């Protein structure tokens, strides 16, 4: 792991663990045993979950549907183009309907369109199976540490990390949403659904959201660019760690592992080959797009 060096840390040491949490969330949701099933996922136009579900579906022979927030735009951006190339069927919900995606009316319309047996993943992919996948992360860390930090959007990653911690370690999540006090209940709910119990070794910082989900500031943009991380999740977490360290929230000598969850797609330093040039790439089929209409 790389070490984050900044004078604001003082005697606190921070190590960066690059770990894409989406495959962990999908490990027990979209494995080979799901071959032949149909799975539906929600996300925005740049959703890492949409891409990860599409790629997992292509690998395991699972039909996938991506329900995208907002209007369709052509040409597709790299995330949605990749999903479509992996065979994912793309459908779109206007923002008002998307906000009601958890309601019986919208879910019934989705099942009517895609089949009563379609498996519907929650937004962010956070469910009991996702928690079990994320719980495997702490055991894979080969360095000594005191605290594991991660960004929090829907709570699944934090719930899993907490459940997988050895005794004496703690997990600290940084909410990327404004007014995210509800996430404490969500993390506890997810742990109960996955394991029938909760843990008290975790907490959520609610003060470093920079205005809310996908909101940013010039200072945060500059911080993200300086550290080479994306700004929606990871930059907010790292900025929060530095701020807390500067204010003495961590005891001197604390060793922190900061989980860098994913990366922008495509990475800035990479140029994606045309799919037909990637002979081993399972994502070579053509997806289709439509719009779900209610009423």
C-alpha positions as semicolon CSV with decimal commas, in nm:
position;residue;x (nm);y (nm);z (nm)
1;X;0,000;0,000;0,000
2;X;0,112;0,356;-0,068
3;X;0,143;0,595;0,224
4;X;-0,031;0,930;0,216
5;X;0,220;1,198;0,313
6;X;0,091;1,532;0,439
7;X;0,217;1,756;0,720
8;X;-0,137;1,783;0,860
9;X;-0,121;1,419;0,961
10;X;0,138;1,480;1,229
11;X;0,211;1,143;1,389
12;X;-0,085;0,972;1,223
13;X;0,005;0,741;0,935
14;X;-0,238;0,682;0,648
15;X;-0,201;0,398;0,398
16;X;-0,400;0,382;0,074
17;X;-0,561;0,050;-0,013
18;X;-0,684;0,050;-0,373
19;X;-0,982;-0,182;-0,373
20;X;-1,280;-0,164;-0,608
21;X;-1,576;-0,238;-0,382
22;X;-1,819;-0,313;-0,666
23;X;-1,682;-0,663;-0,745
24;X;-1,692;-0,734;-0,372
25;X;-2,056;-0,628;-0,356
26;X;-2,137;-0,844;-0,656
27;X;-1,936;-1,154;-0,558
28;X;-2,232;-1,324;-0,390
29;X;-2,497;-1,146;-0,597
30;X;-2,371;-1,233;-0,946
31;X;-2,161;-1,547;-0,932
32;X;-2,154;-1,841;-1,177
33;X;-2,445;-2,000;-0,989
34;X;-2,664;-1,716;-1,119
35;X;-2,606;-1,813;-1,483
36;X;-2,926;-1,791;-1,683
37;X;-3,085;-1,542;-1,443
38;X;-3,190;-1,188;-1,525
39;X;-3,058;-0,911;-1,299
40;X;-3,157;-0,543;-1,291
41;X;-2,946;-0,264;-1,142
42;X;-3,005;0,109;-1,090
43;X;-2,753;0,388;-1,144
44;X;-2,662;0,721;-1,292
45;X;-2,502;0,767;-1,632
46;X;-2,153;0,732;-1,483
47;X;-2,235;0,457;-1,234
48;X;-1,951;0,219;-1,152
49;X;-2,212;-0,032;-1,036
50;X;-2,381;-0,035;-1,377
51;X;-2,048;-0,110;-1,544
52;X;-1,954;-0,376;-1,287
53;X;-2,292;-0,553;-1,314
54;X;-2,267;-0,556;-1,694
55;X;-1,915;-0,700;-1,687
56;X;-2,007;-0,965;-1,429
57;X;-2,310;-1,060;-1,635
58;X;-2,097;-1,104;-1,946
59;X;-1,851;-1,324;-1,756
60;X;-2,112;-1,549;-1,600
61;X;-2,383;-1,565;-1,865
62;X;-2,632;-1,351;-1,672
63;X;-2,874;-1,123;-1,857
64;X;-2,844;-0,772;-1,716
65;X;-3,061;-0,461;-1,729
66;X;-2,940;-0,114;-1,632
67;X;-3,206;0,135;-1,521
68;X;-3,040;0,472;-1,576
69;X;-3,144;0,796;-1,408
70;X;-3,243;1,071;-1,652
71;X;-3,265;1,100;-2,029
72;X;-3,076;0,899;-2,285
73;X;-2,789;1,084;-2,456
74;X;-2,607;0,974;-2,769
75;X;-2,333;0,889;-2,814
76;X;-2,319;0,690;-2,493
77;X;-2,052;0,792;-2,246
78;X;-1,769;0,541;-2,180
79;X;-1,945;0,383;-1,880
80;X;-2,271;0,316;-2,062
81;X;-2,096;0,221;-2,386
82;X;-1,900;-0,040;-2,194
83;X;-2,219;-0,167;-2,028
84;X;-2,398;-0,192;-2,363
85;X;-2,100;-0,371;-2,518
86;X;-2,125;-0,626;-2,235
87;X;-2,481;-0,700;-2,342
88;X;-2,661;-0,494;-2,081
89;X;-3,004;-0,367;-2,186
90;X;-3,028;0,002;-2,097
91;X;-3,355;0,165;-2,000
92;X;-3,411;0,515;-1,865
93;X;-3,628;0,668;-1,593
94;X;-3,698;1,039;-1,568
95;X;-3,563;1,185;-1,245
96;X;-3,901;1,210;-1,077
97;X;-3,979;0,843;-1,140
98;X;-3,625;0,742;-1,048
99;X;-3,668;0,898;-0,704
100;X;-3,967;0,663;-0,661
101;X;-3,785;0,353;-0,783
102;X;-3,832;0,178;-0,448
103;X;-4,212;0,217;-0,456
104;X;-4,452;-0,065;-0,537
105;X;-4,576;0,117;-0,849
106;X;-4,234;0,153;-1,010
107;X;-4,115;-0,193;-0,909
108;X;-4,434;-0,346;-1,051
109;X;-4,378;-0,164;-1,380
110;X;-4,020;-0,289;-1,395
111;X;-4,127;-0,647;-1,329
112;X;-4,401;-0,619;-1,589
113;X;-4,140;-0,504;-1,843
114;X;-3,855;-0,740;-1,750
115;X;-4,029;-1,040;-1,598
116;X;-4,167;-1,132;-1,259
117;X;-3,855;-1,335;-1,179
118;X;-3,606;-1,053;-1,245
119;X;-3,361;-1,001;-0,958
120;X;-3,363;-0,630;-0,864
121;X;-3,049;-0,504;-0,693
122;X;-3,085;-0,198;-0,469
123;X;-2,913;0,125;-0,573
124;X;-2,545;0,103;-0,488
125;X;-2,568;-0,276;-0,480
126;X;-2,593;-0,277;-0,100
127;X;-2,775;-0,581;0,035
128;X;-2,694;-0,874;0,263
129;X;-2,493;-1,053;-0,007
130;X;-2,290;-0,736;-0,073
131;X;-2,214;-0,701;0,298
132;X;-2,074;-1,055;0,308
133;X;-1,850;-0,977;0,013
134;X;-1,716;-0,657;0,168
135;X;-1,658;-0,833;0,502
136;X;-1,371;-1,024;0,340
137;X;-1,163;-0,709;0,294
138;X;-1,006;-0,671;0,643
139;X;-0,859;-1,021;0,641
140;X;-0,674;-0,940;0,318
141;X;-0,482;-0,645;0,468
142;X;-0,127;-0,754;0,536
143;X;-0,022;-0,446;0,735
144;X;-0,089;-0,362;1,096
145;X;-0,356;-0,094;1,137
146;X;-0,593;0,057;1,392
147;X;-0,870;0,208;1,178
148;X;-1,011;0,135;0,833
149;X;-1,176;0,431;0,659
150;X;-1,403;0,417;0,355
151;X;-1,644;0,648;0,171
152;X;-2,013;0,583;0,239
153;X;-2,290;0,619;-0,016
154;X;-2,541;0,346;0,068
155;X;-2,367;0,179;0,365
156;X;-2,292;-0,167;0,232
157;X;-1,913;-0,137;0,224
158;X;-1,893;0,004;0,576
159;X;-2,136;-0,258;0,708
160;X;-1,920;-0,535;0,564
161;X;-1,584;-0,395;0,672
162;X;-1,715;-0,353;1,026
163;X;-1,840;-0,712;1,034
164;X;-1,505;-0,843;0,914
165;X;-1,282;-0,648;1,154
166;X;-1,068;-0,834;1,407
167;X;-1,112;-0,739;1,773
168;X;-0,971;-0,402;1,873
169;X;-0,998;-0,243;1,526
170;X;-1,246;0,021;1,418
171;X;-1,412;0,132;1,095
172;X;-1,486;0,495;1,009
173;X;-1,703;0,586;0,713
174;X;-1,725;0,928;0,547
175;X;-2,071;1,008;0,414
176;X;-2,070;1,163;0,066
177;X;-2,435;1,270;0,104
178;X;-2,572;1,576;0,278
179;X;-2,809;1,503;0,565
180;X;-2,694;1,142;0,578
181;X;-2,778;1,065;0,939
182;X;-3,013;0,793;0,811
183;X;-2,709;0,592;0,700
184;X;-2,643;0,484;1,058
185;X;-2,972;0,298;1,053
186;X;-2,897;0,159;0,709
187;X;-2,561;0,014;0,814
188;X;-2,720;-0,153;1,117
189;X;-3,005;-0,288;0,902
190;X;-2,765;-0,435;0,648
191;X;-2,562;-0,605;0,920
192;X;-2,874;-0,758;1,070
193;X;-2,990;-0,883;0,731
194;X;-2,650;-1,039;0,658
195;X;-2,560;-1,179;1,000
196;X;-2,856;-1,141;1,233
197;X;-2,663;-0,899;1,456
198;X;-2,488;-0,562;1,456
199;X;-2,140;-0,443;1,557
200;X;-2,044;-0,135;1,759
201;X;-1,696;-0,094;1,607
202;X;-1,794;0,162;1,343
203;X;-1,906;0,522;1,306
204;X;-1,992;0,764;1,025
205;X;-1,852;1,114;0,976
206;X;-2,125;1,342;0,839
207;X;-1,926;1,664;0,801
208;X;-1,719;1,621;0,484
209;X;-1,980;1,583;0,209
210;X;-1,887;1,917;0,040
211;X;-2,249;2,005;-0,024
212;X;-2,390;1,663;-0,105
213;X;-2,364;1,376;-0,348
214;X;-2,171;1,465;-0,666
215;X;-2,123;1,817;-0,528
216;X;-1,774;1,958;-0,518
217;X;-1,576;2,278;-0,474
218;X;-1,267;2,417;-0,650
219;X;-1,064;2,328;-0,341
220;X;-1,186;1,967;-0,348
221;X;-1,124;1,945;-0,723
222;X;-0,767;2,061;-0,671
223;X;-0,722;1,817;-0,382
224;X;-0,850;1,526;-0,595
225;X;-0,621;1,620;-0,883
226;X;-0,321;1,653;-0,654
227;X;-0,373;1,307;-0,508
228;X;-0,491;1,141;-0,829
229;X;-0,828;1,023;-0,695
230;X;-1,188;1,069;-0,800
231;X;-1,377;1,346;-0,625
232;X;-1,726;1,203;-0,563
233;X;-1,622;0,951;-0,299
234;X;-1,250;0,910;-0,238
235;X;-1,140;1,276;-0,227
236;X;-1,405;1,355;0,034
237;X;-1,285;1,068;0,252
238;X;-0,917;1,163;0,226
239;X;-0,991;1,528;0,289
240;X;-1,192;1,426;0,593
241;X;-0,910;1,210;0,729
242;X;-0,662;1,497;0,696
243;X;-0,903;1,738;0,862
244;X;-0,972;1,505;1,153
245;X;-0,600;1,434;1,198
246;X;-0,522;1,806;1,204
247;X;-0,787;1,853;1,475
248;X;-0,645;1,571;1,688
249;X;-0,929;1,325;1,636
250;X;-0,681;1,040;1,592
251;X;-0,440;0,955;1,872
252;X;-0,070;1,003;1,790
253;X;0,069;0,692;1,624
254;X;-0,268;0,577;1,485
255;X;-0,231;0,373;1,167
256;X;-0,517;0,432;0,925
257;X;-0,600;0,227;0,615
258;X;-0,803;0,438;0,369
259;X;-0,992;0,226;0,118
260;X;-0,976;0,385;-0,228
261;X;-1,295;0,240;-0,375
262;X;-1,261;0,216;-0,749
263;X;-1,130;0,468;-0,999
264;X;-1,266;0,682;-1,281
265;X;-1,360;0,488;-1,595
266;X;-1,184;0,487;-1,829
267;X;-0,869;0,576;-1,633
268;X;-0,717;0,898;-1,760
269;X;-0,388;0,728;-1,836
270;X;-0,548;0,452;-2,043
271;X;-0,702;0,452;-2,388
272;X;-0,963;0,182;-2,434
273;X;-0,914;-0,039;-2,738
274;X;-1,212;-0,078;-2,967
275;X;-1,396;-0,381;-2,835
276;X;-1,346;-0,579;-3,155
277;X;-0,970;-0,553;-3,100
278;X;-0,995;-0,715;-2,759
279;X;-1,033;-1,080;-2,849
280;X;-1,049;-1,198;-2,488
281;X;-1,301;-0,936;-2,379
282;X;-1,640;-1,094;-2,298
283;X;-1,809;-0,757;-2,345
284;X;-1,855;-0,762;-2,719
285;X;-2,230;-0,797;-2,764
286;X;-2,457;-0,505;-2,847
287;X;-2,694;-0,375;-2,581
288;X;-3,027;-0,208;-2,645
289;X;-3,183;0,102;-2,494
290;X;-3,541;0,196;-2,426
291;X;-3,749;0,394;-2,181
292;X;-3,987;0,267;-1,916
293;X;-4,314;0,457;-1,908
294;X;-4,563;0,447;-1,624
295;X;-4,934;0,498;-1,680
